[in-house]
mmCIF file of C-alpha atoms (C1' of nucleotides) in Angstrom:
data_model
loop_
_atom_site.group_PDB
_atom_site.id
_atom_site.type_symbol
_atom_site.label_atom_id
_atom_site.label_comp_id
_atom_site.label_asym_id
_atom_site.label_seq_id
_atom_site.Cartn_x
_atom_site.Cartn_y
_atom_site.Cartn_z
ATOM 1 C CA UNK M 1 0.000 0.000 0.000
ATOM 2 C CA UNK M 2 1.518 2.837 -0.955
ATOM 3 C CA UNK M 3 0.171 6.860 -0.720
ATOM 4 C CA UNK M 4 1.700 9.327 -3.492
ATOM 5 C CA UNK M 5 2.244 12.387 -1.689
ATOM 6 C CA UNK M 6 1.042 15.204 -4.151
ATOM 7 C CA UNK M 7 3.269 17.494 -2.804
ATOM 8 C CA UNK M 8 6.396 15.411 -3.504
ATOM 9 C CA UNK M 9 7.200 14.059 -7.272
ATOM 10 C CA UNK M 10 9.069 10.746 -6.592
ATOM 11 C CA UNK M 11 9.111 10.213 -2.549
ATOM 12 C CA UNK M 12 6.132 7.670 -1.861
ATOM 13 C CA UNK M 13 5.279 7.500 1.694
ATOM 14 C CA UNK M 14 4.045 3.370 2.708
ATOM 15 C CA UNK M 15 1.571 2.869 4.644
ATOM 16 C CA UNK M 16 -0.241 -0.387 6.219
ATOM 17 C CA UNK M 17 1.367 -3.219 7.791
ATOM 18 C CA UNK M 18 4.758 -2.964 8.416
ATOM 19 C CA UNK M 19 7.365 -5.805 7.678
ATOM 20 C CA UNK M 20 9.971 -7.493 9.809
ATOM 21 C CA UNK M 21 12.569 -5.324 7.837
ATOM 22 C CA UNK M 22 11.474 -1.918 8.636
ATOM 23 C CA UNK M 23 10.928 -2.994 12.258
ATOM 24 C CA UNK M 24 14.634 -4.217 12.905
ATOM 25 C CA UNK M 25 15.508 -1.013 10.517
ATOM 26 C CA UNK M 26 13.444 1.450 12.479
ATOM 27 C CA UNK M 27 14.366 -0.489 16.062
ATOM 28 C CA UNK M 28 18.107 0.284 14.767
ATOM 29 C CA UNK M 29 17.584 3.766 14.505
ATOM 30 C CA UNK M 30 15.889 4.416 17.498
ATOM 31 C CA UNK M 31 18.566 2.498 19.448
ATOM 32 C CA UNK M 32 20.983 5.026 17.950
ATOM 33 C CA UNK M 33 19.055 8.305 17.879
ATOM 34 C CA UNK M 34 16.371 8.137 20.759
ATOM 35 C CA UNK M 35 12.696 8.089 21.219
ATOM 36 C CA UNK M 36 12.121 11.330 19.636
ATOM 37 C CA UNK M 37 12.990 13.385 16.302
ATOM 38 C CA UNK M 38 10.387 10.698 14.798
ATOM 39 C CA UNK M 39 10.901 12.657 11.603
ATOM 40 C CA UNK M 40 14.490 12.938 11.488
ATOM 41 C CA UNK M 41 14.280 9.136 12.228
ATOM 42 C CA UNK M 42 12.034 8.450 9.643
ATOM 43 C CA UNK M 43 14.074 10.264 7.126
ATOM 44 C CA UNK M 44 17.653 8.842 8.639
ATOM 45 C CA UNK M 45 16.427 5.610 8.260
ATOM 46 C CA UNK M 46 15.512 5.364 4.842
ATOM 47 C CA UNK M 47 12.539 3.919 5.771
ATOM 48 C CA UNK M 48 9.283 5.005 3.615
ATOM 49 C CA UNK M 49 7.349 5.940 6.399
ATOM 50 C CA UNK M 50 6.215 9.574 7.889
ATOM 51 C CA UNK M 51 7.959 10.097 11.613
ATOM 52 C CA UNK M 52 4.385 9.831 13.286
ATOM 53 C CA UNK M 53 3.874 6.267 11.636
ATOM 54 C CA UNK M 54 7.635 5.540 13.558
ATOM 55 C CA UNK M 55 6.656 6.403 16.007
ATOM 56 C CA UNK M 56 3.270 4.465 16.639
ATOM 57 C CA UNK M 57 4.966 1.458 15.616
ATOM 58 C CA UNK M 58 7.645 1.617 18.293
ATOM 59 C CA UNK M 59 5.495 3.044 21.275
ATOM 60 C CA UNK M 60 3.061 0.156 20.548
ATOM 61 C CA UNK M 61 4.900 -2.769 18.998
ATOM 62 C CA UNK M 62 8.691 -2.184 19.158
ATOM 63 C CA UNK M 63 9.568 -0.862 22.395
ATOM 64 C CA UNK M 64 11.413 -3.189 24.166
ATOM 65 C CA UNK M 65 9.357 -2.990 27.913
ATOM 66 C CA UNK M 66 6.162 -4.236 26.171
ATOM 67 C CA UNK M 67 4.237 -6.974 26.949
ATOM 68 C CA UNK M 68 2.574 -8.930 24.291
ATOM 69 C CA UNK M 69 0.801 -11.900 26.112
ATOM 70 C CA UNK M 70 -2.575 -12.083 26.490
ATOM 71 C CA UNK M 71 -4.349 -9.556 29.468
ATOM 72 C CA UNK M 72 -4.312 -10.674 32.755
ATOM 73 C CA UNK M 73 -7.195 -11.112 35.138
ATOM 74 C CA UNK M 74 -5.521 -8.618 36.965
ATOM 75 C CA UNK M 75 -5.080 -6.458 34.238
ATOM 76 C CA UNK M 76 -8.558 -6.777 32.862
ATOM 77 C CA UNK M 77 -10.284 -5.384 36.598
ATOM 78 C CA UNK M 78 -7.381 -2.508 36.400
ATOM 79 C CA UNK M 79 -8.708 -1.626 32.973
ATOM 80 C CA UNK M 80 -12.406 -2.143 33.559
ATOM 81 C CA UNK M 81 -11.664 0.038 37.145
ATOM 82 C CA UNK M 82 -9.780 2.759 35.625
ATOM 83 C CA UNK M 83 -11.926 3.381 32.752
ATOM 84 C CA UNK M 84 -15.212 3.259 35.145
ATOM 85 C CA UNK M 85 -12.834 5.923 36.518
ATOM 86 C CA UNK M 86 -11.341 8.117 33.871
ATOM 87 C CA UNK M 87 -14.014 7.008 30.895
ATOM 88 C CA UNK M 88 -11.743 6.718 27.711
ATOM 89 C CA UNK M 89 -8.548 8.621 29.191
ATOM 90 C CA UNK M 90 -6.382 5.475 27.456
ATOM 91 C CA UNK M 91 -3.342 6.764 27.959
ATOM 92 C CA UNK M 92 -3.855 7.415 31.696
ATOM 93 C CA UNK M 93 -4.767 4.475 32.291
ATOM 94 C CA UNK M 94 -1.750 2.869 30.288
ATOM 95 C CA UNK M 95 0.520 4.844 32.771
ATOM 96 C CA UNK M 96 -1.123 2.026 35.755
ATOM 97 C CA UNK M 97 -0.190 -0.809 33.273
ATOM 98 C CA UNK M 98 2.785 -1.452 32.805
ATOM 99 C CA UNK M 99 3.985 -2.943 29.524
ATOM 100 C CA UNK M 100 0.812 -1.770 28.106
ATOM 101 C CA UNK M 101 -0.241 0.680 25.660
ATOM 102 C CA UNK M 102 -3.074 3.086 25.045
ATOM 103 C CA UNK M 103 -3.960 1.520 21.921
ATOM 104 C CA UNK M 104 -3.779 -2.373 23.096
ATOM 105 C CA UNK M 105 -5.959 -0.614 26.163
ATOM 106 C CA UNK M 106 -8.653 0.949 23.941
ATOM 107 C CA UNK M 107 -8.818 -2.166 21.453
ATOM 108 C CA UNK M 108 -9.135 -4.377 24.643
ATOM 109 C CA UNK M 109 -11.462 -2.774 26.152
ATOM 110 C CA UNK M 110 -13.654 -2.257 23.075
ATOM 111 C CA UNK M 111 -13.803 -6.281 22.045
ATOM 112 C CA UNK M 112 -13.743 -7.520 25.519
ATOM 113 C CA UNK M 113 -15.380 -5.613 27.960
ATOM 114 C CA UNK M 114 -17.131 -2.731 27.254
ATOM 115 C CA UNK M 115 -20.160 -4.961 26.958
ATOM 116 C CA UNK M 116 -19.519 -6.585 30.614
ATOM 117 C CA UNK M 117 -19.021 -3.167 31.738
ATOM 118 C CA UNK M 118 -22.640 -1.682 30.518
ATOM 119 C CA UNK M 119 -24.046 -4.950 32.003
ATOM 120 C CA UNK M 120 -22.155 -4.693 35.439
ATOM 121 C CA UNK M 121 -22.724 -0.859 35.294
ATOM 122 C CA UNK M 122 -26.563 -1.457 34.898
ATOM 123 C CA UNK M 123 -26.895 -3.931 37.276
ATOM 124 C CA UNK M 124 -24.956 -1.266 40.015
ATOM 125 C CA UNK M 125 -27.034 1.308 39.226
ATOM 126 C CA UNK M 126 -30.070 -1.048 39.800
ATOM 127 C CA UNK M 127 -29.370 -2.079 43.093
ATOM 128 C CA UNK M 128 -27.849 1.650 44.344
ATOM 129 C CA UNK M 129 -31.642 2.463 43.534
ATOM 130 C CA UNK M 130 -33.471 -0.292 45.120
ATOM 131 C CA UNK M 131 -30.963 0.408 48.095
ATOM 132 C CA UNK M 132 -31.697 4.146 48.246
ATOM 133 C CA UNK M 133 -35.439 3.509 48.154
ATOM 134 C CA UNK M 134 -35.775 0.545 50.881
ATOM 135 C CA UNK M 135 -33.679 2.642 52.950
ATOM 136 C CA UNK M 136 -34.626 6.293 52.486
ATOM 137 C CA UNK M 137 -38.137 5.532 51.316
ATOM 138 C CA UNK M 138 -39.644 9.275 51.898
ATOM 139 C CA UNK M 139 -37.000 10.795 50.170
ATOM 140 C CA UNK M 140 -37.825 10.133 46.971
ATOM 141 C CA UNK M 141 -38.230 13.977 46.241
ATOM 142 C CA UNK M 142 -35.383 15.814 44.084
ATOM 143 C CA UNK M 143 -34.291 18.691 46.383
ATOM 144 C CA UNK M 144 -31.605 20.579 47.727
ATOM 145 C CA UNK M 145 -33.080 19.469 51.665
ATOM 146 C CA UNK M 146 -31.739 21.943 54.281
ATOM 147 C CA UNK M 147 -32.576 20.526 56.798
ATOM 148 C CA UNK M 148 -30.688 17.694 56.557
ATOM 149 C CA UNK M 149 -27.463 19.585 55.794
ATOM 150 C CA UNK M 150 -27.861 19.951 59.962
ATOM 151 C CA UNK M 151 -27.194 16.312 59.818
ATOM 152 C CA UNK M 152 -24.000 16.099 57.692
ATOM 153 C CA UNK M 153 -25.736 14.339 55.166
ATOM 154 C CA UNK M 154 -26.382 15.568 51.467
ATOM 155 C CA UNK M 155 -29.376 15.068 49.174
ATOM 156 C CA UNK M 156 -29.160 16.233 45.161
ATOM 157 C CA UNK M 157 -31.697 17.193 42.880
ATOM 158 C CA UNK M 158 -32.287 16.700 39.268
ATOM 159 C CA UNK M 159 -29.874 18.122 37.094
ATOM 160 C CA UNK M 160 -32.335 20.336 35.448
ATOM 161 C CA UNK M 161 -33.924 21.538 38.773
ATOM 162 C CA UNK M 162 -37.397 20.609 38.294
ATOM 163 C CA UNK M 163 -37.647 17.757 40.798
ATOM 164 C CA UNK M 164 -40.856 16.032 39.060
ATOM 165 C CA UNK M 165 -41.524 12.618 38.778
ATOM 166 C CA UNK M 166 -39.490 9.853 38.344
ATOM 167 C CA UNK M 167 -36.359 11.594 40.242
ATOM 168 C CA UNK M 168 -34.697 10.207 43.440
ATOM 169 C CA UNK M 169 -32.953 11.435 46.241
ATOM 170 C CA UNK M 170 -30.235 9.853 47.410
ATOM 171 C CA UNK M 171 -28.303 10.405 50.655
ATOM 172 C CA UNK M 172 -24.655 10.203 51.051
ATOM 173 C CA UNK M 173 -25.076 8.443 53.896
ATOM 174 C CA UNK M 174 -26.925 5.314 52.239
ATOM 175 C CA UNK M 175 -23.632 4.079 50.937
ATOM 176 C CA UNK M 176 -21.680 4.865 54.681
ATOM 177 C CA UNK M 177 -24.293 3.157 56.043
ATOM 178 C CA UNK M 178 -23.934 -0.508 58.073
ATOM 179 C CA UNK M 179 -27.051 -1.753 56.619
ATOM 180 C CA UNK M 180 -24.931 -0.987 53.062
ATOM 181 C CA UNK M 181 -21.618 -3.633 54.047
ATOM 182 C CA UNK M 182 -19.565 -2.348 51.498
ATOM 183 C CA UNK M 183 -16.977 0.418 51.222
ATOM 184 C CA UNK M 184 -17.141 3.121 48.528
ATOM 185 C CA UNK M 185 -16.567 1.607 44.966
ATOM 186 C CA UNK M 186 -15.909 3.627 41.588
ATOM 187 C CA UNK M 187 -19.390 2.817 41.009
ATOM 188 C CA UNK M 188 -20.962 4.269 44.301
ATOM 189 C CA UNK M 189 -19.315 7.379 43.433
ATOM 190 C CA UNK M 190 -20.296 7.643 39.857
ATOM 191 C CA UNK M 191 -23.752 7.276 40.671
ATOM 192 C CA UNK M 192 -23.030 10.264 43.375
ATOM 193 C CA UNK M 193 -21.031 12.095 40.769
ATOM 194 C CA UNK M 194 -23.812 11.732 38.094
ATOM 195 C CA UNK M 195 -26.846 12.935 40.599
ATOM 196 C CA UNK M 196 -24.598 15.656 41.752
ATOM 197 C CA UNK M 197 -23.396 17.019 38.265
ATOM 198 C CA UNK M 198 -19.752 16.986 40.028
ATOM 199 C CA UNK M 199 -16.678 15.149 37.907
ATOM 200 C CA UNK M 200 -14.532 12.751 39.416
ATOM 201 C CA UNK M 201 -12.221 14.564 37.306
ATOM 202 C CA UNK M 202 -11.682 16.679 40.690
ATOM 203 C CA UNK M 203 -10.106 14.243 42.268
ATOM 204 C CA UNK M 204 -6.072 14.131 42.923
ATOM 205 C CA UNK M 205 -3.711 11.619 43.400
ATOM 206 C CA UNK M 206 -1.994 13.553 46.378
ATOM 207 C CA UNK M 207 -4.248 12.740 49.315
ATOM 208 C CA UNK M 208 -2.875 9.919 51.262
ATOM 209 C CA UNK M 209 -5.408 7.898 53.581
ATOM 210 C CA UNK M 210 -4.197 6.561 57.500
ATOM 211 C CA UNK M 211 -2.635 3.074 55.345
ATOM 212 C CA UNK M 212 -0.775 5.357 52.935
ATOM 213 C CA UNK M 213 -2.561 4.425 50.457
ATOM 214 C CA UNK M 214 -3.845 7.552 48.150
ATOM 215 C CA UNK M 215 -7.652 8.548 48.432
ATOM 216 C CA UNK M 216 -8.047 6.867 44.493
ATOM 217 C CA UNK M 217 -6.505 3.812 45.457
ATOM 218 C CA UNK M 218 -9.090 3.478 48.408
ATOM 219 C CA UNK M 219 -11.679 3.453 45.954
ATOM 220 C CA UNK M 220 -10.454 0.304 44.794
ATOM 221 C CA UNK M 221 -10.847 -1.417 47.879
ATOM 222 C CA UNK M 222 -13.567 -3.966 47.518
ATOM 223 C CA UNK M 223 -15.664 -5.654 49.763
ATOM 224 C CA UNK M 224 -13.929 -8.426 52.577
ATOM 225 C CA UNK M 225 -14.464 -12.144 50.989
ATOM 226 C CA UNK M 226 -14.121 -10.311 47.441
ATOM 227 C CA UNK M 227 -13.718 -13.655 45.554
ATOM 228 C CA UNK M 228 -10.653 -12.151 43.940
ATOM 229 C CA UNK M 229 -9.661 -10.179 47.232
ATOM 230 C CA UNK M 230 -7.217 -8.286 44.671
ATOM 231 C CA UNK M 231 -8.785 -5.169 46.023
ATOM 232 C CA UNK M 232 -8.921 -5.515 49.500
ATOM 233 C CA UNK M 233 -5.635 -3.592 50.232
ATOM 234 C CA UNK M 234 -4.077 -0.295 48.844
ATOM 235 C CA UNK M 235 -3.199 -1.615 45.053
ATOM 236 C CA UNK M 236 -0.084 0.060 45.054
ATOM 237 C CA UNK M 237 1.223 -3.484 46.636
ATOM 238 C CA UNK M 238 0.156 -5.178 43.336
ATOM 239 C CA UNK M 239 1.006 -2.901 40.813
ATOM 240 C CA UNK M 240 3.555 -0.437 42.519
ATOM 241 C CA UNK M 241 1.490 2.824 41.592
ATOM 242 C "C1'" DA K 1 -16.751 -24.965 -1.218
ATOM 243 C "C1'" DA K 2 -18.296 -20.267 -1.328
ATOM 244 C "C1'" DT K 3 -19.923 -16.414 0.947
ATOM 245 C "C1'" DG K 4 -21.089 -13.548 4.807
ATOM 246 C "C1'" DT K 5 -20.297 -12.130 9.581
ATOM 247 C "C1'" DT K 6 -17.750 -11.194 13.585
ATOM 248 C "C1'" DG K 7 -13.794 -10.507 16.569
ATOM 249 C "C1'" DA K 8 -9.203 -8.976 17.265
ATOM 250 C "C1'" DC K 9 -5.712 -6.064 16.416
ATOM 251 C "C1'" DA K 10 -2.679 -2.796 13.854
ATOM 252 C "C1'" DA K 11 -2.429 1.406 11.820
ATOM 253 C "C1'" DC K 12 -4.127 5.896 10.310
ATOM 254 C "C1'" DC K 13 -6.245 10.484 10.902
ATOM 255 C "C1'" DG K 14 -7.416 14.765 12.896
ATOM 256 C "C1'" DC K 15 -6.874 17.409 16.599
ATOM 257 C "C1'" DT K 16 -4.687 19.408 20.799
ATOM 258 C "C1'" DA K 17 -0.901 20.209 23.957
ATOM 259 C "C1'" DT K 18 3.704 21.179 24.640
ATOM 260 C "C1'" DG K 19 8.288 22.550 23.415
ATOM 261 C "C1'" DT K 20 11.503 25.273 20.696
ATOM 262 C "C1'" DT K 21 13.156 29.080 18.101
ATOM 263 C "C1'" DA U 1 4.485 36.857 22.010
ATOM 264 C "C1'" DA U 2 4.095 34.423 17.792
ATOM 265 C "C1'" DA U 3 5.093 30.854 14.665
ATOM 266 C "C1'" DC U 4 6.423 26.536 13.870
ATOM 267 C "C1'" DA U 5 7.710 21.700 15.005
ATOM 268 C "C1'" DT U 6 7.010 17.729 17.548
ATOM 269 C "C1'" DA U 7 4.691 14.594 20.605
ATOM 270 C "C1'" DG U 8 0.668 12.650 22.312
ATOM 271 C "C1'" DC U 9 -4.200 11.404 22.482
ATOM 272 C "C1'" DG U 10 -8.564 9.307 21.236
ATOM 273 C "C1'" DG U 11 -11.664 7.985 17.531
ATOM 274 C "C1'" DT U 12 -11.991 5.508 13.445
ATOM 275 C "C1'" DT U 13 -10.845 2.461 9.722
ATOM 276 C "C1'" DG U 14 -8.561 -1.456 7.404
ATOM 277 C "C1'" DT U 15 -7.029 -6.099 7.391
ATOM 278 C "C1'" DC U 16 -7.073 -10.740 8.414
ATOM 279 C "C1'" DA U 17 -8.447 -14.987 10.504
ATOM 280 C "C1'" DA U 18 -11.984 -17.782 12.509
ATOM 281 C "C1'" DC U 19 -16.459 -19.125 12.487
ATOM 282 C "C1'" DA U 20 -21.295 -19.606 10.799
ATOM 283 C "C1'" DT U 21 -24.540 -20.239 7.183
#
DNA sequence: AATGTTGACAACCGCTATGTT
DNA sequence: AAACATAGCGGTTGTCAACAT
């Protein structure tokens, strides 16, 4: 496959697969001139190729810290964690993965699990509502309450105000509470975030709880008896974030 | 056996952010 | 401060193999 570039009367630029040739030629040249100057690279090497096509190839294929197995089970919660998380942020969630790229991130996610993810996220969402309602059954009005402010406890309204039919109330406190016997997951707080209108995106990685384990990495901490129990203490142990 | 469909992955494209001059 | 170059990101498309009809 090859593109003519217009611009240019004999220089063709390739495009499409590349061969074992132009990876150890472009591997070479990297070795000897860096992870950067992709153009200069491209050019140096001879190779047919534009410097932003060298450079995809070796950040996702080539470099020499990558893994290329198949995703671990471990690997597959981080993914379908972070991106309940971050949404589509690829790359930051690359950064928790070591040996992983955006791109093997995105095209995992997209064949394997976005569809368990809509399921699992629908499911939450379910029971966070039948949970608010057995618990909080009054509340089922959309309002800013005062006076339960008094009570260190927060109630949202609809996003557009009008508080009519069919919206719900939900108290911070339901997901604190005993009767509720798990700790705050990524999908407690979306549902929060998505009543309130706040973004996680406020969040920081600074904050560091009594176990030293940052306020994010809390949120990964999943129920005692988790069948995995990969989450039950501060991840950093597993994956040295 | 031929054709169509689907899944998996690599690569490209357009855009934005950041760095350099 | 402005212009340009480079790097990085996320969405999309292309290709190929496996499977179903």
């Amino acid at each position: 496959m090859v593109y003519r570039n217009p611009s240019m009367q004999d220089e063709t630029v390739r495009k499409g697969p590349w061969v074992e040739e132009e990876d150890e030629r472009l591997a070479m040249f990297v070795n000897i001139m860096g992870e950067r100057r992709w153009d200069s690279i491209a050019k140096a090497s001879g190779l047919k190729r534009s410097g932003k096509s060298c450079r995809l190839r070796w950040m996702n294929y080539l470099r020499p810290d990558l893994k290329h197995g198949q995703m671990t089970i471990e690997e597959e919660h981080m993914i379908l964690q972070l991106h309940e998380r971050w949404g589509n942020k690829w790359s930051k969630i690359a950064r928790r993965l070591p040996g992983r790229t955006d791109n093997e991130i995105k095209n995992y996610w997209r064949t394997h699990l976005r569809k368990r993810a809509q399921e699992q996220e629908q499911e939450k969402v379910q029971r966070e509502i039948e949970i608010a309602m057995s618990i909080k059954p009054e509340k089922t009005m959309l309002r800013q309450d005062s006076d339960l402010s008094s009570q260190s406890t927060t109630s949202y309204e609809c996003s557009n105000g009008s508080g009519g039919d069919g919206c719900l109330t939900v108290s911070e406190n339901v997901f604190s509470s005993s009767d509720y016997p798990f700790t705050m997951s990524p999908y407690e707080t979306r549902l929060s975030d998505w009543i309130s209108g706040s973004s996680s995106n406020n969040q920081t990685d600074t904050f560091k709880d009594e176990q030293g384990c940052s306020v994010e990495d809390s949120w990964f901490r999943y129920p005692a008896g988790d069948a995995d129990g990969i989450w039950e203490n501060c991840s950093a142990t597993l994956w040295n974030w």
